[in-house]
mmCIF file of C-alpha atoms in Angstrom:
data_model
loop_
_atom_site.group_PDB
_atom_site.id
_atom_site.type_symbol
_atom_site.label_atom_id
_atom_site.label_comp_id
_atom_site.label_asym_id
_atom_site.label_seq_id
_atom_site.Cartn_x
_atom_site.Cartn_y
_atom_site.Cartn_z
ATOM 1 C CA UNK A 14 62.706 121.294 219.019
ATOM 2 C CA UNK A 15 64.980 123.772 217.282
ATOM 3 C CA UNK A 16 65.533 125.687 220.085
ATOM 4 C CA UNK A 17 66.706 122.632 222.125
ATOM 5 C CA UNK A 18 69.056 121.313 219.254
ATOM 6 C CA UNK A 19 70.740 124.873 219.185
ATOM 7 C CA UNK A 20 71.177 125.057 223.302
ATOM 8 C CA UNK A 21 72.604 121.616 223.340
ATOM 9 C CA UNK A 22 75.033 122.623 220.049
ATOM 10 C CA UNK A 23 75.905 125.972 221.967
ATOM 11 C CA UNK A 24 77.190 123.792 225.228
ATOM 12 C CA UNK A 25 79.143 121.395 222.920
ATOM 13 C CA UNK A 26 80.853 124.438 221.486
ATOM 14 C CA UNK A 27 81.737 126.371 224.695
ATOM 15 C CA UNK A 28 82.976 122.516 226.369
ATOM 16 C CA UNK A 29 85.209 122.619 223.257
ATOM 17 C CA UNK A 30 86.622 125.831 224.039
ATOM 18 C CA UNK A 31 86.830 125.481 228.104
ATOM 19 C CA UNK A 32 87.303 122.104 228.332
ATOM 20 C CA UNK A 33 89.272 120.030 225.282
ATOM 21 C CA UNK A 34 90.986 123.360 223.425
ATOM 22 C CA UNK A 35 93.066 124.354 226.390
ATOM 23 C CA UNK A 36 94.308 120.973 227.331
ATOM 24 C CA UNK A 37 95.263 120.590 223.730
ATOM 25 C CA UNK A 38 97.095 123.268 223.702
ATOM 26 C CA UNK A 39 99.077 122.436 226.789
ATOM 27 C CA UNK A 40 99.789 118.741 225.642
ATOM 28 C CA UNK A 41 101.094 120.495 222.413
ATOM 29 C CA UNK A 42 103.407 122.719 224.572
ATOM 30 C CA UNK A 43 104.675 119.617 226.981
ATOM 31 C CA UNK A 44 105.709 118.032 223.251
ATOM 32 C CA UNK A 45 107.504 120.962 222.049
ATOM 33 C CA UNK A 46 109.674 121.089 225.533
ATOM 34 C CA UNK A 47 110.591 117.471 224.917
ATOM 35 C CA UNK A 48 111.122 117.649 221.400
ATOM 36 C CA UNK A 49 113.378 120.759 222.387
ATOM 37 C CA UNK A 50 115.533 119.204 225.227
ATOM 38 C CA UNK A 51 119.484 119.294 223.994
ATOM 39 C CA UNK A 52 122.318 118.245 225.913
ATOM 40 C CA UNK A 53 123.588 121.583 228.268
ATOM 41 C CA UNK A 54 120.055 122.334 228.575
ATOM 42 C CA UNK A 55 119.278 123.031 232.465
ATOM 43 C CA UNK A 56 115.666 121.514 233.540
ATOM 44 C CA UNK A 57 113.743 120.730 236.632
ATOM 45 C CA UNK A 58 111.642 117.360 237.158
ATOM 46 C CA UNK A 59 108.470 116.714 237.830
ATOM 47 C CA UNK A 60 109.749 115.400 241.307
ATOM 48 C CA UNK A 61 111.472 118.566 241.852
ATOM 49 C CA UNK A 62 115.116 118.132 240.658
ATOM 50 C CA UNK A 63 117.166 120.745 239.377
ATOM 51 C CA UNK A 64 120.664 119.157 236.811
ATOM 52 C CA UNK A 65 121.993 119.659 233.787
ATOM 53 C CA UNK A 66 121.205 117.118 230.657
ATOM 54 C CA UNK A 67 124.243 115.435 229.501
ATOM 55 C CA UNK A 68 122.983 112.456 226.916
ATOM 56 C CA UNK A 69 119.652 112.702 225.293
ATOM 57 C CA UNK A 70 118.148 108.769 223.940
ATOM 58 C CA UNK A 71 114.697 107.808 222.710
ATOM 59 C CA UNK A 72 113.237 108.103 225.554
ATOM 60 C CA UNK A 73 115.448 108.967 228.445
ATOM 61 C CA UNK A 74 118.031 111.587 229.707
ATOM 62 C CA UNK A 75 120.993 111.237 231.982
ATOM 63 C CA UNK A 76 121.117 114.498 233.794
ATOM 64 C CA UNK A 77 124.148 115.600 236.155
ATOM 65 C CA UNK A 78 122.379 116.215 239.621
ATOM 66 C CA UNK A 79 125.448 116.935 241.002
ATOM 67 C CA UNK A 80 129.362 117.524 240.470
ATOM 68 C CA UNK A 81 130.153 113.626 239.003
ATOM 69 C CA UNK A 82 126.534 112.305 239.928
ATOM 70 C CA UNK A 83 124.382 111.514 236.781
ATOM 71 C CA UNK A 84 121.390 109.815 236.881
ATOM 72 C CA UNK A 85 119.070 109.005 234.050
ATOM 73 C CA UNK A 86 115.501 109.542 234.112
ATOM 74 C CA UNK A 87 112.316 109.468 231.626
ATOM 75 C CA UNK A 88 112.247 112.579 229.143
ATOM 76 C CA UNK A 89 108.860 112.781 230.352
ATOM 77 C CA UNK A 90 109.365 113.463 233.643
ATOM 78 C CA UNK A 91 111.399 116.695 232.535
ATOM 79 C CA UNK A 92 108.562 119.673 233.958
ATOM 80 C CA UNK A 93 109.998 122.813 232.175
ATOM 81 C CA UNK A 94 113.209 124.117 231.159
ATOM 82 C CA UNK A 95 114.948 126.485 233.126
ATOM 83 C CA UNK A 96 115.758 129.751 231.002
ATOM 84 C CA UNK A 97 119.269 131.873 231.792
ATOM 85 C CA UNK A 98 117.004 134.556 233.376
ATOM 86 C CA UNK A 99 115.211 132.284 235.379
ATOM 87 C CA UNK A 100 118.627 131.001 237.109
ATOM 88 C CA UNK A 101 119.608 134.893 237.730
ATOM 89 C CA UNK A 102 115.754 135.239 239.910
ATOM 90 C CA UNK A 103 116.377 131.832 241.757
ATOM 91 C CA UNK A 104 119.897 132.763 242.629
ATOM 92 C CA UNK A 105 118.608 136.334 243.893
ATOM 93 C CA UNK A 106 116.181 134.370 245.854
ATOM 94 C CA UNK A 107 118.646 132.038 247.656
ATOM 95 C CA UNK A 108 120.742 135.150 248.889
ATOM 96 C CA UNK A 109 117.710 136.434 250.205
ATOM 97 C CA UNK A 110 116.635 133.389 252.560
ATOM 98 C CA UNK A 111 119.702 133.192 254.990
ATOM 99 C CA UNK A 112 118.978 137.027 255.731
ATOM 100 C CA UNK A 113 115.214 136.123 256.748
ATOM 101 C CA UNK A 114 116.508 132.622 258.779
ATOM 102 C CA UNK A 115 118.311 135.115 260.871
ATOM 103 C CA UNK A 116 115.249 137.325 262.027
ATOM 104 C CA UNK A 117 113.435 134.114 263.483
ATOM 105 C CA UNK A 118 114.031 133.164 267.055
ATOM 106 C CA UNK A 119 115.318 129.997 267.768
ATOM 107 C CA UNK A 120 113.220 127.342 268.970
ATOM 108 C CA UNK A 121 113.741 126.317 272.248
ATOM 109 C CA UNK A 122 114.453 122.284 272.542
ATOM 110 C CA UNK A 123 111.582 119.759 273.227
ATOM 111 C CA UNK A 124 112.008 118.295 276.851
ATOM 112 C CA UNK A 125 110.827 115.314 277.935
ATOM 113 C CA UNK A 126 108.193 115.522 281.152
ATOM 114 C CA UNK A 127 110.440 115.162 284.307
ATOM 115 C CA UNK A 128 107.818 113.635 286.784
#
């Protein structure tokens, strides 16, 4: 019976360290970024948009999108901040990506069956 009780402890202790530690730790992190989130601060979204906060409230930003086009979302739909150095590999990226557009061949156009 003691051996059991020890086995059964063991897997409660290694669940707590693979399972309920690590997701702690990341719900700590996801507080920290919105705790952290100033106005000038660049982000990206959860759904993908890239802007620039301009207000911060309780529980929303409005974030410039766009030149003159603010919209205002939920603080926690802000995924991550995006870091000076970050910007500098993105933008290094986007030069990149015309270059490779030009090796591929056009594709021809569809045509419709002429019967």
């Amino acid at each position: 019976m003691n051996g059991s009780f020890l086995i059964i402890l063991l897997l409660l202790v290694l669940a707590w360290f693979v399972l309920v530690r690590p997701q702690r730790q990341r719900q700590a992190a996801q507080e920290d970024l919105f705790a952290s989130l100033r106005p000038g601060d660049e982000i990206v979204t959860a759904g993908g948009l890239y802007g620039r906060i301009e207000r911060v409230f309780d529980d929303d930003l409005e974030v410039e999108i766009a030149h003159g086009i603010v919209v205002r979302i939920a603080r926690r739909a802000v995924a991550g901040k995006i870091e000076p150095e970050d910007e500098d590999e993105a933008g290094e990226e986007a030069e990149e990506e015309p270059e490779e557009a030009q090796d591929k061949p056009a594709e021809a156009p569809i045509r419709e069956n002429e019967s």
